[in-house]
Coordinates of C-alpha atoms in Angstrom, one line a residue:
Chain A
X1 CA 0.0 0.0 0.0
X2 CA 2.7 2.4 1.1
X3 CA 5.0 1.2 -1.7
X4 CA 2.3 1.8 -4.2
X5 CA 1.8 5.3 -3.1
X6 CA 5.5 6.2 -3.1
X7 CA 6.1 4.8 -6.5
X8 CA 3.0 6.1 -8.1
X9 CA 4.4 9.6 -7.8
X10 CA 7.6 8.5 -9.3
X11 CA 6.6 7.8 -12.9
X12 CA 8.7 10.7 -14.1
X13 CA 11.7 9.6 -12.1
X14 CA 11.5 6.1 -13.4
X15 CA 10.9 7.4 -16.9
X16 CA 13.9 9.6 -16.6
X17 CA 16.0 6.7 -15.4
X18 CA 15.0 4.7 -18.4
X19 CA 15.6 7.4 -20.9
X20 CA 19.0 8.1 -19.3
X21 CA 19.9 4.4 -19.6
X22 CA 19.2 4.6 -23.3
X23 CA 20.8 7.9 -24.0
X24 CA 24.0 6.4 -22.6
X25 CA 24.0 3.9 -25.4
X26 CA 23.3 6.6 -27.9
X27 CA 19.5 6.2 -28.3
X28 CA 17.0 9.0 -27.9
X29 CA 13.8 8.1 -26.3
X30 CA 10.8 10.3 -25.3
X31 CA 10.6 10.2 -21.5
X32 CA 7.0 11.5 -21.7
X33 CA 6.1 8.5 -23.7
X34 CA 7.8 6.2 -21.3
X35 CA 6.0 7.8 -18.5
X36 CA 2.7 7.2 -20.2
X37 CA 3.6 3.6 -20.7
X38 CA 4.6 3.2 -17.1
X39 CA 1.4 4.9 -15.9
X40 CA -0.7 2.8 -18.1
X41 CA 0.9 -0.5 -16.9
X42 CA 0.8 0.5 -13.2
X43 CA -2.5 2.3 -13.0
X44 CA -4.6 0.6 -15.5
X45 CA -3.2 -2.9 -15.3
X46 CA -2.0 -3.0 -11.7
X47 CA 1.4 -4.1 -12.7
X48 CA 4.1 -3.9 -10.0
X49 CA 6.2 -0.8 -10.6
X50 CA 9.4 -2.8 -10.8
X51 CA 7.8 -5.1 -13.3
X52 CA 6.5 -2.1 -15.3
X53 CA 9.9 -0.5 -15.4
X54 CA 11.4 -3.8 -16.6
X55 CA 8.8 -4.4 -19.2
X56 CA 9.1 -0.9 -20.7
X57 CA 12.9 -1.2 -20.7
X58 CA 12.8 -4.5 -22.4
X59 CA 10.3 -3.3 -24.9
X60 CA 12.7 -0.5 -25.8
X61 CA 15.6 -2.9 -25.9
X62 CA 13.8 -4.9 -28.5
X63 CA 13.0 -1.8 -30.4
X64 CA 16.7 -0.8 -30.5
X65 CA 18.0 -4.4 -30.8
X66 CA 19.8 -4.4 -27.5
X67 CA 20.0 -7.7 -25.7
X68 CA 17.7 -7.8 -22.7
X69 CA 19.5 -6.8 -19.5
X70 CA 19.8 -9.5 -16.9
X71 CA 20.8 -8.8 -13.4
X72 CA 24.4 -8.6 -14.6
X73 CA 27.4 -8.1 -12.4
X74 CA 29.9 -10.6 -11.0
X75 CA 27.6 -13.0 -9.1
X76 CA 26.9 -15.5 -11.9
X77 CA 24.8 -17.8 -9.7
X78 CA 21.9 -15.3 -9.4
X79 CA 20.2 -16.7 -12.5
X80 CA 19.6 -14.6 -15.5
X81 CA 16.2 -12.9 -15.7
X82 CA 15.4 -13.4 -12.1
X83 CA 15.3 -9.7 -11.6
X84 CA 15.0 -6.6 -13.7
X85 CA 16.6 -4.3 -11.2
X86 CA 20.1 -3.0 -11.5
X87 CA 22.8 -4.4 -9.3
X88 CA 24.3 -1.6 -7.3
X89 CA 26.8 -0.7 -4.8
X90 CA 25.1 0.6 -1.7
X91 CA 26.6 4.0 -2.1
X92 CA 25.1 4.4 -5.6
X93 CA 21.6 3.4 -4.6
X94 CA 19.4 6.5 -5.1
X95 CA 15.9 7.0 -3.8
X96 CA 13.2 5.8 -6.1
X97 CA 15.3 3.0 -7.5
X98 CA 14.8 -0.7 -7.6
X99 CA 18.0 -2.3 -6.7
X100 CA 19.8 -5.5 -6.1
X101 CA 22.6 -5.4 -3.6
X102 CA 25.0 -7.6 -1.8
X103 CA 25.9 -6.6 1.7
X104 CA 26.5 -7.5 5.3
X105 CA 24.0 -6.9 8.1
X106 CA 26.1 -4.7 10.4
X107 CA 23.3 -3.7 12.8
X108 CA 19.8 -4.8 13.7
X109 CA 17.4 -2.6 15.6
X110 CA 14.1 -3.4 17.4
X111 CA 11.2 -2.8 14.9
X112 CA 9.4 0.4 15.6
X113 CA 6.1 -0.9 14.5
X114 CA 4.3 -4.3 14.1
X115 CA 4.3 -3.7 10.3
X116 CA 8.0 -4.0 10.3
X117 CA 9.6 -7.5 10.7
X118 CA 13.2 -6.4 10.8
X119 CA 15.2 -3.2 10.6
X120 CA 18.8 -2.3 10.7
X121 CA 21.8 -1.4 8.7
X122 CA 23.3 -3.2 5.7
X123 CA 26.7 -2.4 4.4
X124 CA 29.1 -3.2 1.6
X125 CA 32.5 -1.8 0.8
X126 CA 31.0 1.3 -0.8
X127 CA 28.8 2.4 2.1
X128 CA 25.9 1.5 4.3
X129 CA 22.1 2.1 4.2
X130 CA 19.3 1.6 6.6
X131 CA 16.8 -1.2 5.7
X132 CA 13.3 -2.1 6.7
X133 CA 11.8 -5.5 6.0
X134 CA 8.0 -5.2 6.0
X135 CA 6.2 -7.9 8.0
X136 CA 4.0 -8.6 4.9
X137 CA 7.1 -9.3 2.9
X138 CA 7.5 -12.7 4.6
X139 CA 11.3 -12.3 4.1
X140 CA 13.7 -14.7 5.8
X141 CA 15.1 -13.4 9.0
X142 CA 18.6 -12.0 8.5
X143 CA 21.3 -12.4 11.1
X144 CA 23.7 -9.7 12.2
X145 CA 27.2 -10.3 10.8
X146 CA 26.0 -12.3 7.8
X147 CA 26.1 -11.4 4.1
X148 CA 23.0 -11.4 1.9
X149 CA 22.1 -10.9 -1.7
X150 CA 18.9 -8.8 -1.8
X151 CA 17.2 -8.7 -5.1
X152 CA 14.6 -6.2 -6.2
X153 CA 14.4 -4.0 -3.1
X154 CA 13.3 -0.4 -3.3
X155 CA 15.2 2.6 -2.1
X156 CA 13.0 5.2 -0.7
X157 CA 13.5 8.3 1.2
X158 CA 12.0 9.7 4.3
X159 CA 13.0 13.1 5.7
X160 CA 16.0 13.1 3.5
X161 CA 17.3 9.7 4.7
X162 CA 17.5 6.9 2.2
X163 CA 16.4 3.4 3.2
X164 CA 16.1 0.1 1.6
X165 CA 12.6 -1.4 1.7
X166 CA 12.3 -5.2 1.5
X167 CA 8.8 -6.1 0.3
X168 CA 7.0 -9.1 -0.9
X169 CA 8.7 -8.9 -4.4
X170 CA 12.2 -8.9 -2.9
X171 CA 14.3 -12.1 -2.8
X172 CA 16.9 -12.6 -0.2
X173 CA 19.7 -15.2 -0.4
X174 CA 22.3 -15.7 2.2
X175 CA 25.9 -15.6 0.9
X176 CA 27.9 -18.3 2.5
X177 CA 31.4 -16.8 2.3
X178 CA 32.4 -14.2 4.9
X179 CA 33.8 -11.3 2.9
X180 CA 36.2 -8.8 4.5
X181 CA 34.5 -5.5 5.1
X182 CA 36.3 -2.5 6.5
X183 CA 34.1 0.5 6.8
X184 CA 35.8 3.8 5.8
X185 CA 35.3 6.8 8.0
X186 CA 34.5 10.2 6.8
X187 CA 35.2 13.6 8.4
X188 CA 32.4 14.9 10.5
X189 CA 31.9 17.8 8.1
X190 CA 31.3 15.3 5.4
X191 CA 28.4 13.4 7.1
X192 CA 25.0 13.5 5.6
X193 CA 21.7 12.0 6.8
X194 CA 21.6 8.2 6.7
X195 CA 24.5 6.1 8.0
X196 CA 28.0 7.3 8.6
X197 CA 31.3 6.2 10.1
X198 CA 33.6 8.5 11.8
X199 CA 36.7 8.6 14.0
X200 CA 36.1 11.2 16.7
X201 CA 36.8 12.4 20.2
X202 CA 34.2 12.8 22.9
X203 CA 34.5 16.6 23.6
X204 CA 31.5 17.1 25.8
X205 CA 29.1 15.1 27.8
X206 CA 25.7 16.6 28.6
X207 CA 23.1 16.0 31.3
X208 CA 20.7 13.3 30.1
X209 CA 17.5 15.1 29.2
X210 CA 15.3 12.0 29.0
X211 CA 15.0 9.0 31.3
X212 CA 15.6 6.6 28.4
X213 CA 18.8 8.4 27.4
X214 CA 22.0 6.7 28.4
X215 CA 24.3 9.5 27.3
X216 CA 24.4 12.5 25.0
X217 CA 27.1 14.9 24.2
X218 CA 29.3 16.2 21.5
X219 CA 31.8 14.3 19.2
X220 CA 34.5 16.2 17.3
X221 CA 37.2 15.7 14.8
X222 CA 39.5 18.0 12.8
X223 CA 36.6 19.2 10.7
X224 CA 33.8 19.9 13.1
X225 CA 31.6 18.6 15.9
X226 CA 28.3 16.8 16.0
X227 CA 25.8 16.0 18.8
X228 CA 25.4 12.3 19.7
X229 CA 23.0 10.3 21.7
X230 CA 22.9 6.7 23.0
X231 CA 19.6 5.4 24.2
X232 CA 19.3 2.9 27.0
X233 CA 19.4 -0.6 25.7
X234 CA 20.9 -3.8 27.1
X235 CA 24.6 -3.9 26.4
X236 CA 25.0 -0.3 25.6
X237 CA 27.8 1.5 27.3
X238 CA 28.6 5.2 27.7
X239 CA 31.6 6.8 26.0
X240 CA 34.4 8.2 28.0
X241 CA 34.8 12.0 27.7
X242 CA 38.1 12.9 26.2
X243 CA 38.6 9.5 24.5
X244 CA 38.9 8.8 20.8
X245 CA 36.6 6.2 19.1
X246 CA 36.1 4.6 15.8
X247 CA 32.4 4.7 15.3
X248 CA 31.1 2.6 12.4
X249 CA 27.6 2.7 11.0
X250 CA 26.0 5.3 13.2
X251 CA 22.7 6.6 12.3
X252 CA 22.9 10.2 11.1
X253 CA 19.7 12.1 11.7
X254 CA 18.7 15.6 10.7
X255 CA 16.5 17.8 12.7
X256 CA 15.9 21.5 11.9
X257 CA 18.8 21.5 9.6
X258 CA 21.2 20.1 12.1
X259 CA 22.7 16.7 12.1
X260 CA 23.0 14.4 15.0
X261 CA 24.3 10.8 15.5
X262 CA 22.4 8.0 17.1
X263 CA 25.0 5.5 18.2
X264 CA 22.6 2.7 19.1
X265 CA 23.2 0.9 15.8
X266 CA 26.9 1.7 15.7
X267 CA 29.9 -0.5 16.2
X268 CA 32.1 1.5 18.6
X269 CA 35.8 0.9 19.2
X270 CA 37.9 2.9 21.5
X271 CA 41.4 3.7 20.3
X272 CA 44.6 5.3 21.4
X273 CA 45.6 8.7 20.3
X274 CA 44.2 12.1 20.3
X275 CA 42.4 14.4 17.8
X276 CA 42.8 18.2 17.6
X277 CA 39.1 19.0 17.5
X278 CA 38.2 21.9 15.3
X279 CA 36.3 24.6 17.2
X280 CA 33.3 24.8 15.0
X281 CA 34.2 28.3 16.1
X282 CA 31.6 31.0 15.7
X283 CA 31.9 34.7 16.3
X284 CA 28.7 36.6 16.8
X285 CA 28.2 40.3 17.5
X286 CA 25.2 42.1 18.7
X287 CA 23.5 43.6 21.7
X288 CA 22.7 41.6 24.8
X289 CA 18.9 41.8 25.0
X290 CA 18.2 39.5 27.8
X291 CA 19.9 38.0 30.9
X292 CA 18.2 34.9 32.0
X293 CA 17.5 33.7 35.5
X294 CA 20.2 31.4 36.7
X295 CA 22.9 33.9 35.7
X296 CA 25.3 35.5 38.1
X297 CA 26.7 33.5 40.9
X298 CA 25.6 29.9 41.2
X299 CA 26.3 26.9 43.4
X300 CA 27.5 23.7 41.9
X301 CA 27.3 20.1 43.1
X302 CA 30.7 19.1 44.6
X303 CA 30.3 15.4 43.8
X304 CA 33.2 14.3 41.6
X305 CA 32.2 14.5 37.9
X306 CA 28.8 16.0 38.6
X307 CA 29.2 19.8 38.7
X308 CA 25.4 20.4 38.2
X309 CA 23.9 23.7 39.2
X310 CA 22.2 23.4 42.6
X311 CA 18.9 25.0 43.4
X312 CA 18.6 27.7 46.0
X313 CA 18.1 25.0 48.6
X314 CA 21.5 23.4 47.6
X315 CA 19.6 20.6 46.0
X316 CA 21.3 18.6 43.2
X317 CA 18.8 16.8 40.9
X318 CA 21.0 13.7 41.3
X319 CA 22.9 13.9 44.5
X320 CA 20.2 15.7 46.6
X321 CA 21.2 18.2 49.3
X322 CA 24.8 19.3 49.0
X323 CA 25.7 21.8 51.8
X324 CA 29.4 21.8 50.7
X325 CA 28.7 23.3 47.3
X326 CA 31.2 25.2 45.2
X327 CA 30.5 28.7 43.8
X328 CA 30.7 29.5 40.1
X329 CA 29.8 32.4 37.8
X330 CA 27.9 32.2 34.5
X331 CA 25.7 34.3 32.3
X332 CA 23.0 32.9 30.2
X333 CA 21.3 35.3 27.8
X334 CA 20.4 36.3 24.3
X335 CA 22.7 38.2 21.9
X336 CA 20.7 39.9 19.1
X337 CA 22.1 41.4 15.9
X338 CA 18.7 42.6 14.7
X339 CA 18.2 39.6 12.3
X340 CA 18.8 36.7 14.6
X341 CA 19.0 36.1 18.3
X342 CA 21.7 33.7 19.6
X343 CA 21.5 32.1 22.9
X344 CA 24.8 32.6 24.7
X345 CA 26.4 31.0 27.7
X346 CA 29.4 32.7 29.3
X347 CA 31.7 30.7 31.5
X348 CA 33.3 32.1 34.6
X349 CA 36.4 33.8 33.3
X350 CA 34.4 35.4 30.5
X351 CA 31.9 36.7 33.0
X352 CA 34.7 38.0 35.2
X353 CA 36.3 40.0 32.3
X354 CA 33.1 41.3 30.9
X355 CA 31.5 42.4 34.2
X356 CA 34.7 43.2 36.1
X357 CA 33.2 41.2 39.0
X358 CA 35.5 38.4 40.1
X359 CA 34.3 35.2 41.7
X360 CA 35.7 36.3 45.0
X361 CA 33.9 39.7 44.8
X362 CA 30.7 37.9 43.8
X363 CA 31.0 35.5 46.7
X364 CA 31.5 38.4 49.1
X365 CA 28.3 40.1 47.8
X366 CA 26.3 36.8 47.9
X367 CA 27.3 36.1 51.5
X368 CA 27.0 39.6 52.9
X369 CA 24.5 41.6 50.9
X370 CA 20.9 41.4 52.1
X371 CA 19.8 40.4 48.6
X372 CA 22.5 37.7 48.5
X373 CA 22.9 36.0 45.1
X374 CA 20.2 38.2 43.6
X375 CA 22.4 41.3 44.1
X376 CA 25.1 39.7 42.0
X377 CA 22.6 39.0 39.3
X378 CA 21.4 42.7 39.4
X379 CA 24.9 44.1 39.3
X380 CA 25.9 42.0 36.4
X381 CA 22.7 42.7 34.5
X382 CA 23.2 46.5 35.0
X383 CA 26.8 46.1 33.6
X384 CA 26.0 44.1 30.5
X385 CA 22.3 44.5 29.4
X386 CA 21.9 46.5 26.3
X387 CA 25.6 46.5 25.5
X388 CA 27.2 45.5 22.2
X389 CA 29.6 42.7 22.4
X390 CA 31.3 40.1 20.2
X391 CA 31.3 36.6 21.5
X392 CA 33.7 33.8 20.3
X393 CA 33.0 30.2 21.0
X394 CA 31.5 27.0 19.8
X395 CA 28.0 27.2 18.5
X396 CA 25.9 24.1 19.3
X397 CA 22.2 23.9 18.8
X398 CA 21.9 27.6 18.4
X399 CA 23.7 28.2 21.6
X400 CA 27.1 29.8 21.6
X401 CA 29.4 28.5 24.4
X402 CA 31.4 31.6 24.8
X403 CA 35.1 31.2 25.6
X404 CA 36.1 34.8 24.8
X405 CA 34.2 38.0 24.4
X406 CA 35.0 41.7 23.9
X407 CA 32.9 44.9 23.7
X408 CA 32.2 46.2 20.3
X409 CA 34.0 49.6 19.9
X410 CA 33.0 52.6 17.7
X411 CA 34.9 52.5 14.4
X412 CA 35.1 55.8 12.5
X413 CA 35.8 53.9 9.3
X414 CA 32.4 52.2 9.6
X415 CA 30.8 55.5 10.5
X416 CA 32.3 57.1 7.3
X417 CA 31.3 54.1 5.2
X418 CA 27.7 54.4 6.4
X419 CA 27.6 58.1 5.8
X420 CA 28.7 57.5 2.3
X421 CA 26.2 54.8 1.8
X422 CA 23.3 56.9 3.2
X423 CA 24.3 60.0 1.4
X424 CA 25.3 58.2 -1.8
X425 CA 22.2 58.0 -3.9
X426 CA 20.0 60.7 -2.6
Chain B
X1 CA 16.5 2.9 14.9
X2 CA 14.9 2.0 18.2
X3 CA 14.1 5.6 18.6
X4 CA 12.5 7.7 15.8
X5 CA 14.4 10.8 14.8
X6 CA 11.5 12.9 15.8
X7 CA 11.8 11.9 19.5
X8 CA 15.5 12.7 19.5
X9 CA 14.9 16.2 18.5
X10 CA 12.0 16.9 20.7
X11 CA 13.8 18.1 23.8
X12 CA 15.7 20.8 22.0
X13 CA 12.8 21.7 19.6
X14 CA 14.8 24.8 18.9
X15 CA 13.0 27.8 20.0
X16 CA 13.6 30.8 17.9
X17 CA 13.4 34.0 19.8
X18 CA 12.0 37.0 17.8
X19 CA 14.9 39.2 17.0
X20 CA 14.8 42.8 18.2
X21 CA 14.7 45.0 15.1
X22 CA 16.6 48.2 14.8
X23 CA 14.5 51.2 13.8
X24 CA 14.7 54.9 14.2
X25 CA 11.9 56.8 16.0
X26 CA 10.9 58.6 12.9
X27 CA 10.2 55.3 11.1
X28 CA 8.5 53.6 14.0
X29 CA 6.2 56.6 14.3
X30 CA 4.8 56.0 10.8
X31 CA 3.6 52.5 11.6
X32 CA -0.1 52.0 11.1
X33 CA -0.5 48.3 10.5
X34 CA -0.3 45.6 13.0
X35 CA -1.1 41.9 12.6
X36 CA -0.9 38.5 14.2
X37 CA 1.1 35.7 12.8
X38 CA -1.3 32.8 13.4
X39 CA -4.8 32.2 14.9
X40 CA -3.6 31.3 18.4
X41 CA -4.2 33.5 21.4
X42 CA -0.5 33.3 22.0
X43 CA 0.6 34.0 18.4
X44 CA 3.0 36.9 18.2
X45 CA 1.8 40.3 17.2
X46 CA 3.9 42.2 14.7
X47 CA 4.0 45.9 13.7
X48 CA 4.9 46.3 10.0
X49 CA 7.6 48.8 9.4
X50 CA 7.2 51.0 6.4
X51 CA 10.5 49.7 5.0
X52 CA 8.9 46.3 4.8
X53 CA 10.0 44.3 7.8
X54 CA 7.8 42.8 10.6
X55 CA 8.7 43.6 14.1
X56 CA 7.6 41.9 17.2
X57 CA 10.4 43.3 19.3
X58 CA 12.8 46.3 19.0
X59 CA 16.0 47.3 20.5
X60 CA 16.5 51.1 21.0
X61 CA 19.2 53.2 22.6
X62 CA 18.5 56.9 23.3
X63 CA 18.1 59.5 25.9
X64 CA 15.4 59.0 28.5
X65 CA 14.2 62.5 28.9
X66 CA 11.0 62.2 30.9
X67 CA 9.2 59.6 32.9
X68 CA 5.9 59.8 34.7
X69 CA 4.2 57.5 37.1
X70 CA 0.5 57.0 36.5
X71 CA -2.4 55.1 38.0
X72 CA -3.3 54.5 41.6
X73 CA -4.3 50.8 41.8
X74 CA -2.4 49.7 38.8
X75 CA 0.8 51.7 38.8
X76 CA 2.6 52.1 35.5
X77 CA 5.3 54.3 34.1
X78 CA 5.5 56.1 30.9
X79 CA 8.6 57.6 29.4
X80 CA 10.1 59.3 26.4
X81 CA 13.3 58.1 24.8
X82 CA 14.8 60.4 22.2
X83 CA 17.0 59.3 19.3
X84 CA 18.6 61.6 16.7
X85 CA 15.4 61.4 14.6
X86 CA 12.5 61.6 17.0
X87 CA 10.9 60.2 20.1
X88 CA 9.9 56.7 21.2
X89 CA 7.0 56.4 23.7
X90 CA 7.7 53.7 26.2
X91 CA 5.6 52.2 29.0
X92 CA 6.0 49.6 31.7
X93 CA 3.2 48.4 33.9
X94 CA 2.6 45.8 36.5
X95 CA 2.7 43.0 34.0
X96 CA 6.4 43.9 33.5
X97 CA 7.4 44.3 37.2
X98 CA 11.1 44.0 36.4
X99 CA 11.0 46.6 33.7
X100 CA 8.9 48.9 35.8
X101 CA 11.3 48.7 38.7
X102 CA 14.2 49.4 36.4
X103 CA 12.5 52.4 34.8
X104 CA 11.4 53.7 38.2
X105 CA 15.0 53.7 39.4
X106 CA 16.5 55.6 36.4
X107 CA 17.1 59.4 36.9
X108 CA 16.4 61.5 33.8
X109 CA 18.2 62.4 31.6
X110 CA 20.2 59.3 30.9
X111 CA 21.3 57.2 28.0
X112 CA 19.2 54.0 28.1
X113 CA 19.0 50.8 26.1
X114 CA 15.4 49.5 25.8
X115 CA 14.2 46.1 24.7
X116 CA 10.5 46.1 24.2
X117 CA 7.5 45.2 22.1
X118 CA 6.0 47.9 19.8
X119 CA 2.2 48.1 19.5
X120 CA -0.4 50.4 18.0
X121 CA -3.0 52.1 20.1
X122 CA -5.5 54.9 19.7
X123 CA -6.4 57.4 22.4
X124 CA -10.0 57.3 21.1
X125 CA -11.9 56.4 18.0
X126 CA -11.2 59.6 16.2
X127 CA -7.5 60.0 16.8
X128 CA -4.7 58.5 14.7
X129 CA -2.9 55.4 15.9
X130 CA 0.2 55.9 18.0
X131 CA 3.0 53.5 18.5
X132 CA 4.1 52.8 22.0
X133 CA 6.8 50.4 23.2
X134 CA 6.0 48.0 26.1
X135 CA 9.3 47.7 27.9
X136 CA 10.7 44.2 28.6
X137 CA 14.0 45.6 29.9
X138 CA 15.6 49.0 30.3
X139 CA 19.1 49.7 31.4
X140 CA 21.4 52.7 31.7
X141 CA 24.2 52.7 29.1
X142 CA 27.0 55.0 28.0
X143 CA 27.2 57.3 25.0
X144 CA 29.4 54.9 23.1
X145 CA 26.6 52.4 23.2
X146 CA 24.2 55.1 21.9
X147 CA 26.6 55.8 19.0
X148 CA 27.0 52.1 18.2
X149 CA 23.2 51.9 18.1
X150 CA 23.0 54.7 15.6
X151 CA 25.5 53.0 13.3
X152 CA 23.7 49.7 13.8
X153 CA 20.3 51.2 13.2
X154 CA 21.4 53.2 10.2
X155 CA 22.9 50.1 8.6
X156 CA 19.8 47.9 9.2
X157 CA 17.6 50.7 7.9
X158 CA 19.7 51.1 4.7
X159 CA 19.6 47.3 4.3
X160 CA 15.8 47.4 4.4
X161 CA 15.5 50.4 2.0
X162 CA 17.7 48.5 -0.5
X163 CA 15.7 45.3 -0.1
X164 CA 12.5 47.3 -0.5
X165 CA 12.8 48.7 -4.0
X166 CA 12.9 45.5 -6.0
X167 CA 11.6 43.4 -3.1
X168 CA 9.0 40.7 -3.6
X169 CA 9.1 39.3 0.0
X170 CA 5.6 39.1 1.4
X171 CA 6.2 41.7 4.1
X172 CA 7.6 44.2 1.5
X173 CA 4.6 43.7 -0.7
X174 CA 2.3 44.2 2.3
X175 CA 4.2 47.4 3.3
X176 CA 3.7 48.7 -0.3
X177 CA 0.0 48.0 0.1
X178 CA -0.3 49.4 3.6
X179 CA 1.8 52.5 3.2
X180 CA 1.2 53.7 -0.3
X181 CA 2.1 57.3 0.5
X182 CA 5.4 56.5 2.2
X183 CA 8.5 56.4 0.1
X184 CA 11.1 54.5 2.1
X185 CA 13.8 56.5 0.5
X186 CA 12.9 59.3 2.9
X187 CA 14.4 57.1 5.6
X188 CA 17.7 57.2 3.9
X189 CA 17.9 60.9 4.5
X190 CA 16.9 60.4 8.1
X191 CA 19.6 57.7 8.5
X192 CA 22.1 60.1 7.0
X193 CA 21.1 62.9 9.4
X194 CA 21.3 60.6 12.4
X195 CA 24.8 59.5 11.4
X196 CA 25.9 63.1 10.8
X197 CA 24.9 64.0 14.4
X198 CA 27.6 61.7 15.8
X199 CA 30.7 63.9 16.5
X200 CA 33.8 62.4 15.0

């Protein structure tokens, strides 16, 4: 049902594919005409789309006296004529295509719906792709680590992520030999939605924001950084901050234009060595238009490795009451350039240099002023709100973690340039 | 694959704060058209600038020249903030307690930075709509910040004027409809005059 709907819209794509195939061998065909033929076969005659495409292709083959295309490729045992779809390397499989591939099941995941029998990741030496076997397909159950030849599966796309759909027309054969498969890693900046392998360092670990979340944080390499998450599942372990890992076949998701990695499907191997992580550095200038509550002087949980901000009552969400807290400074706020507003988080040394209030001075105020910690907030707000500053730091999820900032100063060159611009054409 | 992508993103469903537009008093004063983006009670309200940009929030820096306390039961403050081109009318009431306390504290005259929401109102049926700015925050700043704001605002205003002429963006089209008698090029002269007032 779903297949039908997807493919129905893809007449023109299939038609283009066919006409491309023939134009490669020097023939000109009318893709509108092909589209019409496909439409007729599929809509009027209820022919399976793959079959329709094959039949139109073969009809044209005959017309041009080209021998009918079998599955082709190296695997001779496949039996000629068993499939009309092209044998592909996984990396070449494009959405909308009917393909035959040979690959190794490198990950299996719990099906998200009863309509799905099996899901996971299949890889060959060119790349990897997610797959879904529909329950209705009655496909044999595939085992992780084994190689399979999958004939006539469909590549489709959901939210920009390609996946291989195994349906009732797909044949699956296990390949006995165990072929060597070494995934190749890509730089983080080269990841795109789907499946990706990287070598990266854990640069940050964040508080779990969901009870099912085992760990989330930030991975980085020389080219950039990416958010990662590991969901709680038996056998899953957290990554150690500061360590370098080879991560094979992670799921690359896209949300609001940002990529993130889900490591639950991934093969993860810690390794020696270090990576000089690129900043993903951003510099944003603008006016500070808001200082959020929780800015100023705060108390942090003293438990080794925790460091969470405590509530007013010295309560840590994990370690409960902590009377022996440590003090820290931070400013959370919004920096606005008139077009976009960036969330900013200033760390202690940045706060000290921007406000001129040191941690010791703030402590003194917090402990002796009748308003306590609020007084530190108010003094800092009065010093920075409405001021123009430039912040340098790493931008993650629209928040700039500021490691350096300086006030914007008046530049007469800019003033002159604007006078010229404003006076120029009037 | 055990967790759909949707769920992963949910916690940081990135909230986009409405940017604070930079606009001179003499342009804001010309606003006559206000609209809501969406049907919701909580949908943001925008004032349409004659140069073709919607504005839910503005950032202004100028001189607070006057403030008055009004009301008995519901105290609120009104103030006038002057920039090189004209006057902004600001107010802060009990719904903005922090802003009201800040405004109450400031001695006039003073350079102030104001972050607030512009809105249109009429004194009565017969009078022309006025633009006033409901203060979210107000803070005393120095003259350099005021000068930086004039540069910033002149630049943004010139950007809008340049986008306006050939512009087909919905807000520009709407501005041409709503303000048929205003030629945004007049704001170029205003920007020039504002810039020229800064002593080099």
